[in-house]
């Protein structure tokens, strides 16, 4: 066994939390692989600390992520099938070589050279293919979003709500497209960057009950923010709002309201 | 069961696991990265990694949602700190035993309420230190440098916060 057992149970929690500095961390990393008891304690600590994830405000991924994932599975399956090219090996090559070596040596050299050239060409093609796949993936993501946006706008029960700036009267700062039945919303807006320790947070305020966080965003200077998000379906919204919150967002609004959009 | 079906290349099993855990993972990824696009890229990569390496995961030895949470946090912190430790592959052998049920949305919602109220019951400084460690991946020394507090104070705060949290959540 390498090194002593950690002295306190909390050492495993602090390791799982990532709070230990390098000198403390190496002691645990040196010891645990050879000690089943401590490996068990570390696994339990990893699980305890993992549930801290539930302190984060709930943010559903956009529907496009799942679609892209499933397409990625198909692309991989098709790619692996296509690469299974059968190889043909001549059966009597040795005999031919014995009698025709004077012909085969230059032919073999030429083949070797051709193989190297083909290999180099193949490497180049693979690089181009990887670049093209990345471009395709990016374009596909944009297409997915455009498709979802079009579908959302085509629904008869979709509403468009303007969010008004609270500091500057009569100025629209963002626009929300919302469909209660599908629980889908899209928000476009132009806001100045949030201070370093703050984030903007979008809220759906239902007719009854507390505001529901629809997502956190940090716009870049001079750029339009665009978010597509899922919220629980079936909620009747009274208004939408954007507040300035501590970085990462809060379970309920605590900061000043920057934009408010009542539903008329 | 679903993991075994993924090993058999059953796409509907991966889709079912995605529906069950994507919201949970998306929340922590967005909280750490504050960047929806980066969070969604990592989310997709995690499930693709699960698809490719499911045969190496042993459900008897640990919790899949716990493992996914550890992977998600690790990847997000790596992205935040701009380094890439082999894209999370090193965690394949990580054993995670979660002391809670994460199998469905209702259980996740209940846990969310419990964790939030447990954190809110902590003194402000302890909660802040815990969040800096978990959501920003800062060590004791880095938290001390960030807040300007003595290193010993930060260590005591975090240790006390962890002890209180475990007691309040009964984990």
CSV table of C-alpha atoms in Angstrom, one decimal:
chain,number,residue,atom,x,y,z
A,1,UNK,CA,0.0,0.0,0.0
A,2,UNK,CA,1.4,3.4,-1.0
A,3,UNK,CA,1.4,6.1,1.7
A,4,UNK,CA,-0.9,6.5,4.8
A,5,UNK,CA,-4.7,6.5,4.9
A,6,UNK,CA,-6.2,10.0,4.7
A,7,UNK,CA,-6.8,11.0,8.3
A,8,UNK,CA,-10.4,12.4,8.0
A,9,UNK,CA,-13.4,11.3,6.0
A,10,UNK,CA,-13.8,14.9,4.8
A,11,UNK,CA,-10.5,14.6,2.9
A,12,UNK,CA,-12.2,12.4,0.4
A,13,UNK,CA,-15.1,14.9,0.0
A,14,UNK,CA,-12.6,17.8,-0.4
A,15,UNK,CA,-10.7,15.7,-3.0
A,16,UNK,CA,-13.9,15.0,-4.9
A,17,UNK,CA,-14.8,18.7,-4.7
A,18,UNK,CA,-11.5,19.5,-6.3
A,19,UNK,CA,-10.5,21.8,-3.4
A,20,UNK,CA,-7.3,20.1,-2.4
A,21,UNK,CA,-4.1,21.7,-3.6
A,22,UNK,CA,-1.6,19.6,-5.6
A,23,UNK,CA,0.5,18.5,-2.6
A,24,UNK,CA,-2.6,17.2,-0.7
A,25,UNK,CA,-4.1,15.7,-3.8
A,26,UNK,CA,-1.1,13.5,-4.7
A,27,UNK,CA,-1.2,11.8,-1.3
A,28,UNK,CA,-4.7,10.6,-2.0
A,29,UNK,CA,-4.0,9.7,-5.6
A,30,UNK,CA,-0.9,7.7,-4.5
A,31,UNK,CA,-2.8,5.8,-1.8
A,32,UNK,CA,-6.3,5.1,-3.1
A,33,UNK,CA,-5.4,2.7,-6.1
A,34,UNK,CA,-3.9,0.2,-3.7
A,35,UNK,CA,-6.5,0.5,-0.9
A,36,UNK,CA,-10.0,-0.9,-1.6
A,37,UNK,CA,-11.5,0.7,1.6
A,38,UNK,CA,-10.3,4.1,0.7
A,39,UNK,CA,-11.4,3.6,-3.0
A,40,UNK,CA,-14.9,2.9,-1.7
A,41,UNK,CA,-14.8,6.0,0.5
A,42,UNK,CA,-13.7,8.1,-2.4
A,43,UNK,CA,-16.5,6.7,-4.6
A,44,UNK,CA,-19.0,7.6,-2.0
A,45,UNK,CA,-17.5,11.1,-1.7
A,46,UNK,CA,-17.6,11.6,-5.5
A,47,UNK,CA,-21.3,10.8,-5.3
A,48,UNK,CA,-22.0,13.1,-2.3
A,49,UNK,CA,-20.2,16.0,-4.0
A,50,UNK,CA,-21.8,15.2,-7.4
A,51,UNK,CA,-25.3,16.1,-6.0
A,52,UNK,CA,-24.1,19.7,-5.5
A,53,UNK,CA,-24.9,19.9,-9.2
A,54,UNK,CA,-28.5,20.3,-8.1
A,55,UNK,CA,-27.7,23.7,-6.7
A,56,UNK,CA,-27.6,24.9,-10.4
A,57,UNK,CA,-30.8,26.5,-11.8
A,58,UNK,CA,-32.6,24.1,-14.1
A,59,UNK,CA,-31.7,24.7,-17.8
A,60,UNK,CA,-33.1,22.3,-20.4
A,61,UNK,CA,-31.0,21.8,-23.5
A,62,UNK,CA,-32.5,22.9,-26.8
A,63,UNK,CA,-34.2,20.1,-28.8
A,64,UNK,CA,-31.5,20.3,-31.5
A,65,UNK,CA,-28.9,18.7,-29.2
A,66,UNK,CA,-30.7,15.3,-29.2
A,67,UNK,CA,-31.3,15.4,-32.9
A,68,UNK,CA,-27.6,16.1,-33.6
A,69,UNK,CA,-26.6,13.3,-31.2
A,70,UNK,CA,-28.8,10.8,-33.0
A,71,UNK,CA,-27.5,11.9,-36.3
A,72,UNK,CA,-23.9,11.6,-35.0
A,73,UNK,CA,-24.6,7.9,-34.1
A,74,UNK,CA,-25.9,7.2,-37.6
A,75,UNK,CA,-23.0,9.0,-39.3
A,76,UNK,CA,-20.6,6.9,-37.2
A,77,UNK,CA,-22.4,3.6,-38.0
A,78,UNK,CA,-22.3,4.4,-41.7
A,79,UNK,CA,-18.7,5.5,-41.6
A,80,UNK,CA,-17.5,2.2,-40.0
A,81,UNK,CA,-19.5,0.2,-42.5
A,82,UNK,CA,-17.9,2.0,-45.5
A,83,UNK,CA,-14.4,1.4,-44.2
A,84,UNK,CA,-14.7,-2.4,-44.4
A,85,UNK,CA,-13.1,-2.7,-47.8
A,86,UNK,CA,-12.1,-6.3,-48.6
A,87,UNK,CA,-8.4,-6.8,-49.3
A,88,UNK,CA,-7.2,-9.1,-52.2
A,89,UNK,CA,-4.0,-11.0,-51.7
A,90,UNK,CA,-2.5,-12.9,-54.8
A,91,UNK,CA,-2.1,-16.6,-54.0
A,92,UNK,CA,0.9,-17.4,-56.1
A,93,UNK,CA,3.0,-14.3,-55.6
A,94,UNK,CA,6.1,-16.2,-54.4
A,95,UNK,CA,6.3,-18.3,-57.5
A,96,UNK,CA,5.9,-15.4,-59.9
A,97,UNK,CA,8.5,-13.5,-58.0
A,98,UNK,CA,11.1,-16.3,-58.5
A,99,UNK,CA,10.8,-16.3,-62.2
A,100,UNK,CA,10.1,-12.7,-62.9
A,101,UNK,CA,12.1,-10.8,-60.3
A,102,UNK,CA,13.8,-8.6,-62.8
A,103,UNK,CA,10.3,-7.3,-63.8
A,104,UNK,CA,8.8,-7.3,-60.3
A,105,UNK,CA,11.5,-5.3,-58.5
A,106,UNK,CA,10.9,-2.1,-60.5
A,107,UNK,CA,7.2,-2.7,-60.4
A,108,UNK,CA,7.3,-3.2,-56.6
A,109,UNK,CA,9.3,0.0,-56.2
A,110,UNK,CA,6.8,1.9,-58.3
A,111,UNK,CA,4.0,0.4,-56.2
A,112,UNK,CA,5.7,1.4,-53.0
A,113,UNK,CA,6.2,4.9,-54.2
A,114,UNK,CA,2.5,5.0,-55.3
A,115,UNK,CA,1.5,3.7,-51.9
A,116,UNK,CA,3.4,6.5,-50.1
A,117,UNK,CA,1.9,9.1,-52.4
A,118,UNK,CA,-1.6,7.7,-51.9
A,119,UNK,CA,-1.0,7.6,-48.2
A,120,UNK,CA,0.0,11.3,-48.2
A,121,UNK,CA,-3.0,12.1,-50.3
A,122,UNK,CA,-5.2,10.2,-47.9
A,123,UNK,CA,-3.9,12.1,-44.9
A,124,UNK,CA,-4.7,15.3,-46.7
A,125,UNK,CA,-8.2,14.1,-47.6
A,126,UNK,CA,-8.8,13.0,-44.0
A,127,UNK,CA,-7.9,16.5,-42.8
A,128,UNK,CA,-10.2,18.1,-45.3
A,129,UNK,CA,-12.9,15.7,-44.3
A,130,UNK,CA,-12.5,16.5,-40.6
A,131,UNK,CA,-12.8,20.3,-41.4
A,132,UNK,CA,-15.8,19.7,-43.6
A,133,UNK,CA,-17.5,17.6,-40.8
A,134,UNK,CA,-16.9,20.4,-38.3
A,135,UNK,CA,-18.4,23.0,-40.8
A,136,UNK,CA,-21.3,20.7,-41.5
A,137,UNK,CA,-22.0,20.2,-37.8
A,138,UNK,CA,-22.0,23.9,-37.2
A,139,UNK,CA,-24.3,24.5,-40.2
A,140,UNK,CA,-26.5,21.7,-39.1
A,141,UNK,CA,-26.9,23.3,-35.6
A,142,UNK,CA,-27.9,26.6,-37.3
A,143,UNK,CA,-30.3,24.8,-39.5
A,144,UNK,CA,-31.9,22.9,-36.6
A,145,UNK,CA,-32.4,26.2,-34.8
A,146,UNK,CA,-33.9,27.9,-37.8
A,147,UNK,CA,-36.2,24.9,-38.4
A,148,UNK,CA,-37.3,24.9,-34.7
A,149,UNK,CA,-37.9,28.7,-34.9
A,150,UNK,CA,-39.9,28.3,-38.1
A,151,UNK,CA,-42.0,25.5,-36.5
A,152,UNK,CA,-42.5,27.6,-33.4
A,153,UNK,CA,-43.7,30.7,-35.4
A,154,UNK,CA,-46.0,28.5,-37.5
A,155,UNK,CA,-47.9,27.3,-34.5
A,156,UNK,CA,-51.2,29.2,-34.1
A,157,UNK,CA,-50.9,29.4,-30.3
A,158,UNK,CA,-47.4,30.9,-30.4
A,159,UNK,CA,-47.1,34.4,-29.0
A,160,UNK,CA,-44.4,37.1,-29.5
A,161,UNK,CA,-43.7,39.3,-26.5
A,162,UNK,CA,-41.6,42.5,-26.5
A,163,UNK,CA,-39.4,43.1,-23.4
A,164,UNK,CA,-39.1,46.7,-22.6
A,165,UNK,CA,-36.0,48.3,-21.1
A,166,UNK,CA,-36.7,49.6,-17.6
A,167,UNK,CA,-34.1,52.4,-17.6
A,168,UNK,CA,-34.9,53.8,-21.1
A,169,UNK,CA,-38.7,54.3,-21.7
A,170,UNK,CA,-40.3,53.1,-24.9
A,171,UNK,CA,-37.2,51.0,-25.9
A,172,UNK,CA,-37.5,47.3,-26.7
A,173,UNK,CA,-34.5,45.4,-25.4
A,174,UNK,CA,-35.5,41.9,-26.4
A,175,UNK,CA,-38.2,39.8,-27.9
A,176,UNK,CA,-39.5,36.4,-26.7
A,177,UNK,CA,-41.4,33.9,-28.9
A,178,UNK,CA,-43.3,31.5,-26.6
A,179,UNK,CA,-45.5,28.5,-27.1
A,180,UNK,CA,-47.0,27.3,-23.8
A,181,UNK,CA,-48.3,24.0,-25.1
A,182,UNK,CA,-44.9,22.9,-26.3
A,183,UNK,CA,-43.0,24.7,-23.5
A,184,UNK,CA,-40.7,26.2,-26.0
A,185,UNK,CA,-39.3,29.7,-26.1
A,186,UNK,CA,-36.8,31.7,-28.1
A,187,UNK,CA,-35.3,35.0,-26.9
A,188,UNK,CA,-33.4,37.5,-29.0
A,189,UNK,CA,-32.0,40.7,-27.5
A,190,UNK,CA,-29.3,43.2,-27.5
A,191,UNK,CA,-28.0,44.0,-24.0
A,192,UNK,CA,-24.7,45.4,-22.9
A,193,UNK,CA,-22.2,42.9,-21.3
A,194,UNK,CA,-23.1,42.0,-17.7
A,195,UNK,CA,-20.5,43.1,-15.0
A,196,UNK,CA,-17.8,40.4,-14.3
A,197,UNK,CA,-19.6,38.9,-11.4
A,198,UNK,CA,-23.1,39.1,-12.8
A,199,UNK,CA,-25.2,37.3,-15.4
A,200,UNK,CA,-28.5,38.2,-17.0
A,201,UNK,CA,-31.3,35.7,-16.2
A,202,UNK,CA,-34.5,35.3,-18.2
A,203,UNK,CA,-37.7,34.6,-16.2
A,204,UNK,CA,-41.1,33.3,-17.1
A,205,UNK,CA,-43.6,34.7,-14.6
A,206,UNK,CA,-46.7,32.4,-14.5
A,207,UNK,CA,-50.2,33.5,-13.7
A,208,UNK,CA,-49.9,31.6,-10.5
A,209,UNK,CA,-46.7,30.8,-8.5
A,210,UNK,CA,-43.2,31.9,-8.5
A,211,UNK,CA,-41.1,33.0,-11.5
A,212,UNK,CA,-39.4,30.2,-13.4
A,213,UNK,CA,-35.8,30.5,-14.6
A,214,UNK,CA,-35.6,30.1,-18.4
A,215,UNK,CA,-31.9,30.4,-18.7
A,216,UNK,CA,-28.8,32.5,-17.9
A,217,UNK,CA,-26.9,34.4,-20.5
A,218,UNK,CA,-23.8,36.7,-20.8
A,219,UNK,CA,-24.0,38.8,-24.0
A,220,UNK,CA,-20.8,39.9,-25.7
A,221,UNK,CA,-20.2,43.5,-26.5
A,222,UNK,CA,-22.2,44.6,-29.6
A,223,UNK,CA,-23.5,41.1,-30.3
A,224,UNK,CA,-27.1,39.9,-30.4
A,225,UNK,CA,-28.0,37.3,-27.8
A,226,UNK,CA,-30.0,34.4,-29.1
A,227,UNK,CA,-31.3,31.6,-26.9
A,228,UNK,CA,-33.7,28.7,-27.5
A,229,UNK,CA,-34.8,26.9,-24.4
A,230,UNK,CA,-37.4,24.5,-23.0
A,231,UNK,CA,-39.6,25.3,-20.0
A,232,UNK,CA,-42.2,23.2,-18.4
A,233,UNK,CA,-45.1,22.8,-20.9
A,234,UNK,CA,-48.6,24.1,-20.1
A,235,UNK,CA,-47.7,27.2,-18.1
A,236,UNK,CA,-49.8,30.3,-18.7
A,237,UNK,CA,-47.4,33.1,-18.6
A,238,UNK,CA,-48.3,36.5,-17.2
A,239,UNK,CA,-45.1,38.2,-18.3
A,240,UNK,CA,-41.4,37.6,-19.1
A,241,UNK,CA,-38.6,39.5,-17.5
A,242,UNK,CA,-34.8,39.7,-17.5
A,243,UNK,CA,-33.0,40.5,-14.2
A,244,UNK,CA,-29.3,41.0,-13.4
A,245,UNK,CA,-28.2,38.3,-10.9
A,246,UNK,CA,-25.0,36.9,-9.4
A,247,UNK,CA,-23.0,35.1,-12.0
A,248,UNK,CA,-24.6,31.8,-12.9
A,249,UNK,CA,-28.1,32.8,-11.9
A,250,UNK,CA,-30.3,32.4,-8.9
A,251,UNK,CA,-33.3,30.1,-8.1
A,252,UNK,CA,-35.5,33.2,-7.8
A,253,UNK,CA,-35.0,36.8,-9.0
A,254,UNK,CA,-33.0,38.9,-6.5
A,255,UNK,CA,-31.5,41.6,-8.7
A,256,UNK,CA,-32.9,44.6,-10.5
A,257,UNK,CA,-35.2,44.0,-13.4
A,258,UNK,CA,-33.6,45.1,-16.6
A,259,UNK,CA,-36.3,44.1,-19.1
A,260,UNK,CA,-40.0,43.4,-18.5
A,261,UNK,CA,-42.5,42.2,-21.1
A,262,UNK,CA,-46.1,41.9,-19.9
A,263,UNK,CA,-48.4,39.7,-22.0
A,264,UNK,CA,-51.3,41.9,-23.1
B,1,UNK,CA,-30.5,-2.4,-18.3
B,2,UNK,CA,-30.3,0.6,-20.6
B,3,UNK,CA,-26.5,0.5,-20.5
B,4,UNK,CA,-26.6,-3.1,-21.6
B,5,UNK,CA,-28.9,-2.2,-24.5
B,6,UNK,CA,-26.5,0.6,-25.5
B,7,UNK,CA,-23.7,-2.0,-25.6
B,8,UNK,CA,-25.9,-3.9,-28.1
B,9,UNK,CA,-26.1,-0.6,-30.2
B,10,UNK,CA,-29.7,0.1,-29.3
B,11,UNK,CA,-30.2,3.8,-30.1
B,12,UNK,CA,-33.5,4.0,-28.4
B,13,UNK,CA,-31.7,3.1,-25.1
B,14,UNK,CA,-29.3,6.0,-25.5
B,15,UNK,CA,-32.3,8.3,-26.4
B,16,UNK,CA,-34.1,7.2,-23.2
B,17,UNK,CA,-31.0,7.9,-21.1
B,18,UNK,CA,-30.7,11.3,-22.8
B,19,UNK,CA,-34.3,12.2,-21.9
B,20,UNK,CA,-33.7,11.1,-18.3
B,21,UNK,CA,-30.4,12.9,-17.6
B,22,UNK,CA,-29.8,15.7,-20.2
B,23,UNK,CA,-31.7,18.3,-18.2
B,24,UNK,CA,-29.7,17.5,-15.1
B,25,UNK,CA,-26.4,17.7,-17.0
B,26,UNK,CA,-27.4,20.7,-19.0
B,27,UNK,CA,-28.1,22.7,-15.8
B,28,UNK,CA,-24.7,22.1,-14.2
B,29,UNK,CA,-22.9,22.7,-17.6
B,30,UNK,CA,-24.7,26.0,-18.0
B,31,UNK,CA,-24.0,27.0,-14.4
B,32,UNK,CA,-20.3,26.4,-14.8
B,33,UNK,CA,-19.8,27.7,-18.4
B,34,UNK,CA,-22.4,30.4,-18.6
B,35,UNK,CA,-22.3,29.7,-22.4
B,36,UNK,CA,-25.3,27.8,-23.8
B,37,UNK,CA,-23.5,26.7,-27.0
B,38,UNK,CA,-20.4,25.4,-25.2
B,39,UNK,CA,-22.7,23.6,-22.7
B,40,UNK,CA,-24.6,21.9,-25.5
B,41,UNK,CA,-21.4,20.8,-27.3
B,42,UNK,CA,-20.2,19.1,-24.1
B,43,UNK,CA,-23.6,17.6,-23.4
B,44,UNK,CA,-23.6,16.0,-26.9
B,45,UNK,CA,-20.0,14.8,-26.5
B,46,UNK,CA,-20.8,13.1,-23.1
B,47,UNK,CA,-23.6,11.1,-24.5
B,48,UNK,CA,-21.6,10.2,-27.6
B,49,UNK,CA,-18.8,9.1,-25.3
B,50,UNK,CA,-21.3,6.9,-23.4
B,51,UNK,CA,-22.4,5.4,-26.7
B,52,UNK,CA,-18.8,4.6,-27.7
B,53,UNK,CA,-17.6,3.3,-24.3
B,54,UNK,CA,-20.7,1.9,-22.6
B,55,UNK,CA,-19.1,-1.6,-22.6
B,56,UNK,CA,-16.5,-0.3,-20.2
B,57,UNK,CA,-19.1,0.9,-17.7
B,58,UNK,CA,-20.1,-1.5,-15.0
B,59,UNK,CA,-23.5,-0.5,-13.5
B,60,UNK,CA,-22.9,-3.0,-10.6
B,61,UNK,CA,-20.0,-0.9,-9.4
B,62,UNK,CA,-21.4,2.5,-9.5
B,63,UNK,CA,-24.2,5.0,-10.4
B,64,UNK,CA,-24.5,6.0,-14.1
B,65,UNK,CA,-26.1,9.5,-13.3
B,66,UNK,CA,-23.4,10.1,-10.7
B,67,UNK,CA,-20.7,9.2,-13.3
B,68,UNK,CA,-22.3,11.4,-15.9
B,69,UNK,CA,-22.4,14.3,-13.4
B,70,UNK,CA,-18.7,13.9,-12.5
B,71,UNK,CA,-17.8,13.7,-16.2
B,72,UNK,CA,-19.9,16.8,-17.0
B,73,UNK,CA,-18.4,18.9,-14.3
B,74,UNK,CA,-14.9,17.7,-15.1
B,75,UNK,CA,-15.3,18.6,-18.8
B,76,UNK,CA,-16.9,22.0,-18.1
B,77,UNK,CA,-14.1,23.0,-15.6
B,78,UNK,CA,-11.5,21.9,-18.1
B,79,UNK,CA,-13.1,24.0,-20.8
B,80,UNK,CA,-13.4,26.9,-18.3
B,81,UNK,CA,-9.7,26.6,-17.5
B,82,UNK,CA,-8.8,26.0,-21.1
B,83,UNK,CA,-7.1,22.7,-20.7
B,84,UNK,CA,-8.1,19.3,-22.0
B,85,UNK,CA,-7.2,16.2,-19.9
B,86,UNK,CA,-7.8,13.7,-22.7
B,87,UNK,CA,-11.4,14.7,-23.0
B,88,UNK,CA,-12.6,13.0,-19.8
B,89,UNK,CA,-11.4,9.6,-20.8
B,90,UNK,CA,-9.4,9.4,-17.6
B,91,UNK,CA,-12.6,9.3,-15.7
B,92,UNK,CA,-13.9,6.1,-17.3
B,93,UNK,CA,-12.6,4.1,-14.4
B,94,UNK,CA,-14.0,6.5,-11.8
B,95,UNK,CA,-16.3,4.9,-9.4
B,96,UNK,CA,-19.2,7.1,-8.2
B,97,UNK,CA,-21.8,6.0,-5.6
B,98,UNK,CA,-24.6,8.5,-5.3
B,99,UNK,CA,-26.5,8.5,-2.0
B,100,UNK,CA,-29.8,9.6,-3.7
B,101,UNK,CA,-32.2,8.5,-6.4
B,102,UNK,CA,-31.6,10.4,-9.7
B,103,UNK,CA,-33.5,8.0,-11.9
B,104,UNK,CA,-36.5,10.3,-12.8
B,105,UNK,CA,-37.5,13.9,-13.1
B,106,UNK,CA,-39.6,13.9,-9.9
B,107,UNK,CA,-36.7,12.5,-7.8
B,108,UNK,CA,-34.3,15.0,-9.4
B,109,UNK,CA,-36.7,17.9,-8.6
B,110,UNK,CA,-37.0,16.7,-5.0
B,111,UNK,CA,-33.2,16.5,-4.7
B,112,UNK,CA,-32.9,20.0,-6.2
B,113,UNK,CA,-35.2,21.4,-3.5
B,114,UNK,CA,-33.2,19.6,-0.7
B,115,UNK,CA,-29.8,20.7,-2.0
B,116,UNK,CA,-30.9,24.3,-2.4
B,117,UNK,CA,-32.3,24.6,1.1
B,118,UNK,CA,-29.3,22.8,2.5
B,119,UNK,CA,-27.0,25.3,0.8
B,120,UNK,CA,-29.2,28.3,1.8
B,121,UNK,CA,-28.8,27.2,5.4
B,122,UNK,CA,-25.0,27.6,5.3
B,123,UNK,CA,-23.4,30.9,6.3
B,124,UNK,CA,-22.8,33.1,3.3
B,125,UNK,CA,-19.0,32.7,3.3
B,126,UNK,CA,-19.2,28.9,3.5
B,127,UNK,CA,-21.7,28.7,0.7
B,128,UNK,CA,-19.6,31.0,-1.4
B,129,UNK,CA,-16.4,28.9,-0.9
B,130,UNK,CA,-18.3,25.7,-1.7
B,131,UNK,CA,-19.6,27.2,-4.9
B,132,UNK,CA,-16.2,28.5,-6.0
B,133,UNK,CA,-14.8,25.0,-5.5
B,134,UNK,CA,-17.6,23.1,-7.2
B,135,UNK,CA,-18.7,25.5,-10.0
B,136,UNK,CA,-15.4,27.2,-10.7
B,137,UNK,CA,-13.1,24.3,-9.9
B,138,UNK,CA,-10.9,26.4,-7.5
B,139,UNK,CA,-8.6,24.8,-4.9
B,140,UNK,CA,-8.2,26.1,-1.4
B,141,UNK,CA,-5.2,28.3,-2.4
B,142,UNK,CA,-7.1,29.7,-5.4
B,143,UNK,CA,-10.1,30.5,-3.3
B,144,UNK,CA,-7.9,32.3,-0.8
B,145,UNK,CA,-6.3,34.3,-3.6
B,146,UNK,CA,-9.7,35.1,-5.1
B,147,UNK,CA,-11.4,36.2,-1.9
B,148,UNK,CA,-8.3,37.6,-0.1
B,149,UNK,CA,-9.0,35.4,3.0
B,150,UNK,CA,-6.2,33.6,4.8
B,151,UNK,CA,-5.7,30.0,3.5
B,152,UNK,CA,-6.4,28.5,6.9
B,153,UNK,CA,-9.7,30.3,7.1
B,154,UNK,CA,-10.7,29.0,3.6
B,155,UNK,CA,-9.8,25.4,4.6
B,156,UNK,CA,-11.8,25.6,7.8
B,157,UNK,CA,-14.8,27.1,5.9
B,158,UNK,CA,-14.9,24.4,3.3
B,159,UNK,CA,-14.4,21.6,5.7
B,160,UNK,CA,-17.2,22.9,8.0
B,161,UNK,CA,-19.4,23.5,4.9
B,162,UNK,CA,-19.0,19.9,3.8
B,163,UNK,CA,-19.6,18.5,7.2
B,164,UNK,CA,-22.8,20.7,7.7
B,165,UNK,CA,-24.0,19.8,4.2
B,166,UNK,CA,-23.6,16.0,4.8
B,167,UNK,CA,-25.4,16.3,8.1
B,168,UNK,CA,-28.3,18.4,6.7
B,169,UNK,CA,-28.7,16.2,3.7
B,170,UNK,CA,-28.2,13.0,5.7
B,171,UNK,CA,-25.7,11.7,3.2
